[in-house]
Amino acid sequence: MSELRDPTIEEFYKYCSERKLMAVRCIRCRQVMVPPRAICSNCRHSRVEWVELSQRGKLVTYTIVHVSPPQFKHMTPYAVGIVEMPEGVKIPSIIRTSRPEDLKIGMQLEADFSPRPQEGGWPNWPRYFFKETE
Amino acid sequence: MRGKPLATIISAGVSKFGRREGVYARELFAEAALSAFHRVEKLDPSKDIKAAFIGQMSEAYEHQAHTAPIAASWAGLFPAPAMRIENACASSGSALRCGIMAIMSGLYDIVLVGGVEKMTNQPTPEVTGILATASDYPFEQWNGMTFPGLFALMATAHMHEYGTTEEQMAAVAVKNHKNGALNPNAHMQKEVSMDEVLKSRLVSWPLKLYDCSLITDGASVVILTKPKLAKKLSDNYVHIIGTGQAQDTFCLHERESLTTVNAAKTAAQEAYKMADVRPKDINVAELHDCFTIAEIIGYEDLGFCRPGQGGKYVESGAPDLNGSMPVNTSGGLKSKGHPVGATGTAQIHELYLQLTDQADRRQVKDAKIGLAHNLGGSGATAVVHVLKGS
Ligand SMILES: CC(C)(COP(=O)(O)OP(=O)(O)OC[C@H]1O[C@@H](n2cnc3c(N)ncnc32)[C@H](O)[C@@H]1OP(=O)(O)O)[C@@H](O)C(=O)NCCC(=O)NCCS
Ligand SMILES: [Zn+2]
């Protein structure tokens, strides 16, 4: 399976192209990490494996960005937040919603993937984002 | 070494902060250096200052890297070695630690530490993007995070966890603008009302215009020497008795708690221990109010109040100019302005004035011990210094 892929950021975004939200987990202490990395942030062990995350998580905090860098101008204002996954890792994300006023800490969100990368940037892989559950 | 001077500040200076059209960063730096040199007539800067440590965050504003030798030589320091220290908004706080270490190592007797940023020659969206480079590129910047955005994420979490209100955050802005109105070098010397703050436009909900620090051009400089040499060089000197610096996770989302900055707590503990002081011993403090919520979290991380009580603490009036623990007498980043690379040593400049009884209308009576709290990024770097008047 996928454990053989290197624990790199580039691989994380390649997984997104397969519509998978992945993290790395420390073989020794089971710490789950995003961004992926080779050395465990908890116990410093240097063997980690890829694990697939659920596609649903809980919103733990959010904001609505009204002043943004030029690359994000077309979608401003937009919501960003931090989503806690059942596997015990949090991830930052844009939250696609037409009703930002309905966002609430604690609500369930689901992951989705967009095939087209942000213009002109590295890494040139698809992106993940979260949206309200259907 | 508990409570002993590590190094001694014999002078400090700042440029005028603000929208400084028509000048380059190096010229602002020379302006700050000159104002520091004027205070120490016994010093021959170009001869006596042996090295310079200069904080500056970004090359993007002036298409200029390798900035330290430029700034140092414009300040007349040549051919002394000059180092640029980059830790985002904590660049010159970090540079100060390098200066302290250089003095303590015995390599140099006198060094200059400072910082500079010239930001206003770019439009706000570009500045927002340049500042965002101090957050994680593939996970934070790619997800549209900005600095107001990252601190807004902390604000939302703090409001949810502790019931902190927009009014309490606004109270920080009202207080700091009140102080800044008394500071002739401040960017915005203007008082604001609670109502104006609350009604100002959204930048990153729940943070509004008046919750945000300013985009500012400015520079700051301090001159350090060995404690033993200070008396010979200056009548007005201030000892650095504690220094602390630590990291938190680089990405905000990796923190167990989104309502505290662990690096600031760790740095404060280190500095307090070294200085042999407790929070209640502090008479005047400069906190990193890049956003109003950051000052509220700062009170908590530094032990001025208990976790979660920062909102109530500002409402109590304790951090007012005439309160029990005046915070940001300079006006803070909110009203004095936040030329990011210059901020750390600009905080030290204000404490230098306070502890040598030169702060004019902002003077805190009998101020003996001062504290500076300088954050980089969303808190991946925090630097805390404790200063003592002589
Ligand atoms: C808040 C912010 C987006 C406002 O920028 P802007 O929308 O371009 O505002 P402008 O420069 O057009 O200024 C419009 C007016 O608001 C005022 N203003 C600008 N920023 C202000 C601020 N932070 N607080 C109060 N007033 C401000 C200006 O003085 C100007 O007033 P005027 O019309 O009377 O001259 C910008 O100041 C900002 O990004 N601040 C945060 C900087 C930051 O993130 N620093 C790093 C922290 S880690
Ligand atoms: Zn581990």
XYZ file of C-alpha atoms and ligand atoms in Angstrom:
573
model
C 0.000 0.000 0.000
C 0.794 3.594 0.369
C 3.178 3.399 3.373
C 6.055 3.309 0.964
C 5.554 6.826 -0.241
C 7.856 9.345 1.377
C 6.392 11.370 4.233
C 6.576 14.622 2.287
C 4.264 17.533 1.684
C 4.346 16.835 -2.030
C 2.993 13.314 -1.435
C 0.233 14.739 0.763
C -0.996 16.814 -2.159
C -0.616 13.902 -4.584
C -2.972 11.954 -2.329
C -5.438 14.817 -2.636
C -5.522 14.105 -6.378
C -6.764 10.626 -5.409
C -9.397 12.320 -3.220
C -7.680 11.105 -0.089
C -6.942 13.157 2.970
C -3.803 11.648 4.488
C -1.612 12.197 7.515
C 1.494 10.498 8.830
C 1.513 8.549 12.084
C 4.515 7.823 14.281
C 5.248 4.102 14.444
C 6.336 4.438 18.059
C 3.961 6.863 19.829
C 1.061 6.917 17.323
C 1.109 10.723 17.024
C -0.810 11.726 13.860
C 0.648 14.699 11.976
C -0.291 17.211 9.279
C 1.908 18.520 7.656
C 3.596 15.142 7.128
C 7.229 14.877 8.221
C 9.925 12.297 8.790
C 10.654 12.999 12.471
C 7.841 12.664 14.993
C 6.896 15.996 16.573
C 6.002 14.244 19.812
C 8.723 11.638 20.479
C 11.309 12.408 17.733
C 11.202 8.842 16.420
C 12.133 8.765 12.755
C 9.741 6.159 11.386
C 6.295 7.271 10.363
C 3.584 5.722 8.189
C 0.818 7.204 6.092
C -2.736 6.861 7.393
C -5.930 7.870 5.666
C -8.103 10.328 7.566
C -11.893 10.287 7.679
C -13.556 12.750 5.361
C -15.602 14.305 8.137
C -14.403 16.470 10.976
C -15.486 19.028 13.532
C -14.949 22.776 13.156
C -12.921 24.044 16.132
C -12.425 27.667 15.110
C -12.962 29.876 12.057
C -12.802 33.384 10.647
C -14.121 35.239 7.621
C -11.262 36.870 5.725
C -12.144 40.267 4.234
C -8.635 41.576 3.473
C -6.675 39.013 1.467
C -3.556 38.632 -0.671
C -4.007 39.221 -4.435
C -4.237 35.456 -5.220
C -7.404 35.165 -3.132
C -9.084 38.379 -4.222
C -11.576 36.652 -6.523
C -13.128 34.707 -3.644
C -12.971 37.344 -0.870
C -14.635 37.342 1.619
C -14.075 33.671 2.374
C -14.134 31.460 5.445
C -11.123 29.588 6.789
C -11.047 27.372 9.808
C -9.366 24.573 11.687
C -11.017 21.159 11.510
C -10.460 18.404 14.056
C -10.484 14.903 12.589
C -11.590 11.790 14.469
C -8.021 10.449 14.178
C -6.903 13.167 16.592
C -5.259 15.585 14.205
C -6.374 19.088 13.272
C -6.057 20.535 9.777
C -6.406 24.074 8.427
C -8.799 24.593 5.561
C -10.825 26.914 3.446
C -14.495 26.312 4.236
C -16.733 26.610 1.204
C -20.092 27.917 2.245
C -22.669 30.277 0.846
C -23.832 31.100 4.378
C -20.807 32.026 6.496
C -23.183 33.346 9.161
C -24.309 29.760 9.761
C -20.839 28.501 10.644
C -20.590 27.331 14.247
C -17.809 25.942 16.347
C -18.519 22.239 16.857
C -20.382 21.701 13.581
C -19.547 18.762 11.305
C -17.869 19.473 7.962
C -16.889 17.200 5.125
C -13.799 17.183 2.976
C -13.868 17.763 -0.731
C -11.190 18.122 -3.366
C -10.708 20.482 -6.247
C -8.748 19.229 -9.220
C -7.440 22.617 -10.295
C -4.519 24.014 -8.376
C -4.318 27.592 -7.197
C -2.900 29.618 -10.050
C 0.810 29.778 -10.540
C 1.912 28.233 -7.304
C 3.954 25.373 -5.981
C 3.148 22.611 -5.237
C 1.179 22.074 -8.357
C -1.257 19.517 -6.978
C -4.991 19.477 -6.334
C -6.288 20.993 -3.146
C -8.553 19.885 -0.341
C -11.189 22.017 1.305
C -14.117 21.514 3.657
C -17.796 22.217 3.210
C -20.999 21.804 5.153
C -22.280 18.226 5.323
C -25.158 17.382 3.030
C 23.282 34.670 37.387
C 19.810 35.274 38.883
C 18.908 38.952 38.898
C 22.365 39.999 37.638
C 22.717 42.322 34.640
C 23.460 40.368 31.463
C 24.143 43.416 29.335
C 23.326 47.095 29.664
C 21.487 49.496 27.379
C 23.247 52.853 27.269
C 21.046 54.405 24.623
C 18.056 53.844 22.380
C 16.444 55.642 19.468
C 13.606 55.380 16.991
C 12.765 57.007 13.700
C 9.438 58.715 13.390
C 6.934 55.885 12.741
C 4.316 56.304 10.039
C 3.774 56.414 6.331
C 7.224 57.638 5.399
C 7.134 58.399 1.725
C 10.373 59.058 -0.124
C 12.771 57.237 2.184
C 14.379 53.821 2.019
C 14.679 51.388 4.945
C 18.358 52.200 5.335
C 17.527 55.894 5.681
C 14.976 55.183 8.383
C 17.557 53.055 10.137
C 20.118 55.870 10.052
C 17.476 58.201 11.505
C 16.889 55.846 14.452
C 20.637 55.338 14.930
C 21.302 59.090 14.997
C 18.666 59.605 17.645
C 20.361 56.905 19.737
C 23.840 58.359 19.142
C 22.720 61.821 20.284
C 22.001 60.473 23.752
C 25.547 59.221 24.351
C 28.024 61.972 23.648
C 30.885 60.024 25.179
C 30.512 57.379 22.497
C 32.209 57.559 19.134
C 29.793 55.244 17.327
C 31.786 54.423 14.221
C 34.833 53.601 16.335
C 33.350 52.133 19.505
C 30.486 50.006 18.173
C 32.031 46.714 17.133
C 29.114 44.831 15.588
C 25.482 45.271 14.557
C 22.545 42.843 14.804
C 19.603 44.055 12.756
C 16.100 42.641 12.502
C 14.269 42.918 9.188
C 11.610 40.597 7.903
C 11.161 40.850 4.173
C 13.132 41.471 1.017
C 9.913 41.956 -0.907
C 9.251 45.608 -0.076
C 12.426 47.057 -1.580
C 13.685 44.125 -3.646
C 16.605 44.020 -1.279
C 18.268 41.188 0.578
C 21.579 41.317 2.441
C 20.183 44.305 4.262
C 22.284 44.438 7.434
C 25.492 45.851 5.917
C 23.411 48.480 4.127
C 21.573 49.588 7.253
C 24.724 49.491 9.386
C 26.856 51.446 6.945
C 24.139 54.081 6.450
C 24.257 54.443 10.225
C 27.982 55.082 9.946
C 29.088 51.672 11.189
C 31.777 50.521 8.819
C 33.557 48.084 8.450
C 32.060 46.521 11.603
C 30.355 43.172 11.012
C 26.601 43.441 10.509
C 24.151 40.545 10.760
C 20.531 40.411 9.724
C 18.298 38.442 12.088
C 14.979 37.318 10.644
C 12.224 35.912 12.835
C 9.217 37.646 11.271
C 7.688 40.152 13.708
C 10.106 38.968 16.403
C 13.169 39.784 14.293
C 14.588 42.553 16.452
C 13.585 40.901 19.736
C 15.654 37.959 18.513
C 18.420 40.325 17.376
C 18.538 41.732 20.905
C 19.239 38.273 22.276
C 22.071 37.904 19.780
C 23.471 41.228 20.954
C 23.256 40.120 24.580
C 25.048 36.887 23.740
C 27.726 38.801 21.844
C 28.367 41.001 24.876
C 28.225 38.116 27.345
C 30.617 36.049 25.267
C 33.210 38.757 25.784
C 33.820 39.101 22.061
C 32.621 42.713 21.958
C 32.348 45.522 24.502
C 29.755 47.562 22.626
C 27.252 46.459 19.973
C 24.281 47.991 18.234
C 20.989 46.138 17.942
C 18.016 47.334 15.974
C 15.403 46.691 13.384
C 13.695 48.256 10.410
C 10.865 47.696 7.945
C 9.676 49.920 5.127
C 6.213 48.590 4.323
C 3.997 51.270 2.860
C 5.431 51.304 -0.654
C 3.271 48.253 -1.416
C -0.546 48.236 -1.539
C -2.383 46.485 1.320
C -3.200 43.194 -0.513
C 0.503 42.815 -1.407
C 1.541 43.640 2.171
C -0.989 41.074 3.403
C 0.663 38.483 1.153
C 4.199 39.464 2.181
C 3.290 39.252 5.878
C 1.609 35.892 5.268
C 5.002 34.480 4.220
C 5.680 34.274 7.971
C 3.030 31.525 8.100
C 3.340 28.029 6.622
C 3.255 28.136 2.824
C 1.804 24.749 1.792
C -0.755 24.516 4.590
C -1.582 27.984 5.899
C -0.921 30.356 3.009
C -2.360 27.869 0.557
C -5.530 27.798 2.592
C -5.955 31.540 2.364
C -4.687 32.356 5.836
C -3.492 35.870 6.528
C -2.091 37.346 9.747
C -5.334 39.006 10.728
C -6.900 35.625 9.834
C -4.612 33.541 12.052
C -5.134 35.817 15.037
C -8.857 35.876 14.292
C -8.824 32.070 14.592
C -7.367 32.515 18.083
C -9.900 35.238 18.871
C -12.856 33.078 17.823
C -11.512 30.214 19.938
C -10.930 32.527 22.933
C -14.448 33.947 22.652
C -15.894 30.448 22.468
C -13.818 28.982 25.295
C -13.851 31.879 27.763
C -16.650 34.189 26.682
C -14.226 36.949 25.700
C -16.139 39.734 23.945
C -15.554 42.091 21.035
C -15.911 44.939 23.562
C -13.032 43.560 25.616
C -10.834 43.357 22.529
C -11.918 46.885 21.596
C -10.869 48.064 25.064
C -7.276 47.147 24.177
C -7.461 49.354 21.087
C -9.006 52.267 22.997
C -6.294 52.060 25.680
C -3.403 51.806 23.221
C -4.647 54.644 21.034
C -4.962 56.772 24.155
C -1.310 56.102 24.963
C -0.185 56.519 21.364
C -1.770 59.959 21.265
C 0.899 60.967 23.818
C 3.801 59.559 21.789
C 5.277 62.024 19.281
C 6.922 59.187 17.337
C 3.736 57.138 17.000
C 2.162 56.456 13.607
C -1.428 57.324 14.664
C -1.503 59.904 17.431
C -5.233 59.798 17.786
C -7.638 58.619 20.472
C -10.540 56.404 19.413
C -13.808 55.609 21.139
C -15.170 52.159 21.915
C -17.969 52.868 19.484
C -15.596 53.738 16.624
C -13.657 50.519 17.218
C -16.774 48.356 17.311
C -18.243 49.977 14.220
C -15.058 49.830 12.160
C -15.044 47.613 9.072
C -14.246 43.903 9.191
C -10.719 42.792 8.350
C -11.025 39.152 9.409
C -14.118 38.518 11.474
C -14.259 38.986 14.454
C -11.285 41.346 14.041
C -12.064 44.799 12.719
C -9.901 47.645 11.465
C -9.183 48.936 14.960
C -8.277 45.472 16.248
C -5.346 45.436 13.815
C -1.893 46.919 14.095
C -0.854 49.396 11.434
C 1.190 48.919 8.299
C 4.068 51.218 9.190
C 7.515 52.388 8.121
C 9.987 52.709 10.948
C 13.251 51.762 12.580
C 14.581 51.350 16.106
C 18.013 51.020 17.664
C 19.497 50.211 21.076
C 23.144 50.289 22.090
C 24.384 47.544 24.395
C 27.495 47.298 26.487
C 28.948 45.278 29.335
C 27.339 46.158 32.655
C 30.717 47.256 34.019
C 31.273 49.825 31.263
C 27.834 51.434 31.339
C 28.481 54.094 33.967
C 31.492 55.402 32.098
C 29.520 55.881 28.900
C 26.114 57.128 29.968
C 24.189 58.643 32.863
C 21.032 56.946 31.707
C 21.406 53.215 31.453
C 19.138 50.241 31.916
C 20.205 46.673 32.672
C 18.827 43.643 30.871
C 18.373 41.103 33.643
C 16.358 38.399 31.926
C 16.033 37.029 28.406
C 13.891 34.163 27.159
C 13.017 32.778 23.750
C 11.144 29.688 22.634
C 9.194 28.075 19.802
C 5.619 26.974 19.515
C 4.471 24.727 16.645
C 4.975 26.598 13.383
C 1.413 25.964 12.232
C -1.365 27.244 14.432
C -3.522 24.153 13.880
C -0.918 21.866 15.446
C -1.367 23.380 18.901
C -3.312 21.550 21.530
C -4.784 24.878 22.657
C -5.624 27.693 20.242
C -6.066 30.204 23.058
C -2.504 30.441 24.321
C 0.992 30.837 22.882
C 3.205 28.252 24.556
C 6.364 29.889 23.293
C 5.474 33.079 25.173
C 4.861 31.163 28.387
C 8.152 29.315 28.091
C 10.098 32.450 27.169
C 8.529 34.345 30.080
C 9.386 31.604 32.554
C 12.975 31.597 31.345
C 13.259 35.382 31.558
C 11.518 35.648 34.947
C 13.742 32.991 36.425
C 16.903 34.585 35.107
C 15.816 38.009 36.326
C 14.552 36.622 39.622
C 11.293 38.544 39.301
C 7.637 37.594 39.321
C 4.873 39.098 37.205
C 3.740 41.303 40.080
C 7.215 42.882 40.252
C 6.805 44.366 36.741
C 6.003 48.106 36.679
C 5.624 48.680 32.944
C 5.319 46.339 29.963
C 5.295 46.458 26.183
C 3.204 43.596 24.774
C 2.989 42.394 21.195
C -0.481 43.715 20.317
C -0.300 42.927 16.588
C -4.021 42.319 17.094
C -6.025 43.192 20.184
C -6.554 39.504 20.990
C -2.764 39.024 21.093
C -2.472 41.501 23.973
C -5.283 39.713 25.844
C -3.581 36.335 25.378
C -0.271 38.014 26.270
C -1.585 39.079 29.718
C -2.450 35.436 30.354
C 0.753 33.906 28.978
C 2.905 36.318 31.006
C 1.003 35.576 34.205
C -0.484 39.066 34.624
C -3.822 37.287 35.039
C -5.139 33.713 34.918
C -5.804 31.871 31.635
C -9.047 33.068 30.092
C -9.189 36.223 32.231
C -7.404 38.558 29.788
C -10.627 40.199 28.644
C -11.672 40.976 32.198
C -8.147 42.134 32.979
C -8.220 44.913 30.364
C -11.702 45.934 31.523
C -10.414 46.229 35.085
C -8.169 49.105 34.043
C -5.025 47.420 35.390
C -3.112 47.865 32.100
C -4.108 51.554 31.729
C -1.411 54.218 31.867
C -2.392 54.997 35.451
C -3.260 51.381 36.326
C -1.316 48.875 38.404
C 0.471 47.380 35.358
C 0.652 49.894 32.497
C 0.866 47.998 29.201
C 1.901 49.533 25.887
C 2.550 53.057 27.117
C 4.118 53.681 23.676
C 0.756 53.086 22.020
C 1.766 49.553 21.110
C 1.773 48.079 17.647
C -1.840 49.247 17.418
C -1.187 52.965 17.518
C 2.573 53.485 17.519
C 2.653 51.202 14.474
C 4.173 47.857 13.525
C 7.112 48.060 11.102
C 7.599 44.373 11.767
C 11.400 44.133 11.834
C 11.653 47.222 14.046
C 9.040 46.259 16.609
C 11.128 44.245 19.086
C 13.698 46.953 19.709
C 11.063 49.699 19.507
C 9.472 48.039 22.552
C 12.876 48.136 24.259
C 13.222 51.817 23.310
C 9.980 52.620 25.134
C 11.086 50.677 28.216
C 14.439 52.465 28.114
C 12.607 55.813 28.219
C 10.316 54.637 31.012
C 13.097 53.223 33.176
C 15.270 56.331 32.767
C 12.399 58.692 33.511
C 12.372 60.179 29.988
C 8.884 59.169 28.821
C 7.377 62.640 29.229
C 3.596 62.602 29.272
C 3.535 58.799 29.237
C 5.902 58.428 32.182
C 4.951 55.719 34.654
C 5.910 56.970 38.102
C 8.760 55.107 39.810
C 9.034 52.492 37.062
C 11.910 50.170 38.012
C 11.273 46.880 36.219
C 10.040 46.588 32.627
C 9.061 43.662 30.420
C 8.924 43.265 26.631
C 6.948 40.503 24.873
C 7.633 40.072 21.146
C 5.932 37.439 18.962
C 6.933 36.159 15.546
C 4.326 34.714 13.187
C 1.341 33.270 14.985
C 3.670 32.624 17.927
C 6.149 30.091 16.518
C 8.694 32.505 17.969
C 8.323 34.401 21.225
C 10.946 36.537 22.916
C 10.637 38.037 26.403
C 13.045 40.461 28.042
C 13.121 41.853 31.568
C 14.842 45.203 32.120
C 15.819 47.001 35.298
C 16.482 50.689 35.803
C 19.745 51.704 37.433
C -6.152 46.607 8.808
C -5.569 46.889 7.445
C -5.929 45.759 6.490
C -6.112 48.211 6.913
O -5.517 48.506 5.692
P -6.350 49.251 4.508
O -7.682 48.607 4.438
O -5.519 49.253 3.290
O -6.495 50.691 5.062
P -5.939 52.012 4.337
O -4.446 51.976 4.366
O -6.633 52.157 3.035
O -6.412 53.118 5.346
C -7.738 53.607 5.388
C -7.878 54.437 6.627
O -7.828 53.575 7.781
C -6.741 53.933 8.611
N -6.125 52.684 9.068
C -5.413 51.806 8.330
N -5.048 50.764 9.088
C -5.520 50.993 10.327
C -5.444 50.277 11.529
N -4.799 49.115 11.604
N -6.042 50.802 12.612
C -6.675 51.983 12.540
N -6.794 52.708 11.416
C -6.208 52.214 10.320
C -5.808 54.734 7.766
O -5.068 55.644 8.556
C -6.746 55.430 6.829
O -7.305 56.542 7.497
P -7.591 57.900 6.697
O -8.587 57.531 5.646
O -8.108 58.793 7.756
O -6.287 58.307 6.143
C -4.036 46.969 7.554
O -3.697 48.015 8.431
C -3.424 45.680 8.063
O -3.292 44.723 7.322
N -3.011 45.607 9.342
C -2.441 44.423 9.937
C -0.970 44.330 9.622
C -0.407 43.010 10.026
O -0.982 41.969 9.800
N 0.785 43.013 10.618
C 1.464 41.837 11.014
C 0.918 41.349 12.283
S 1.562 39.775 12.759
Zn 6.318 9.662 18.109
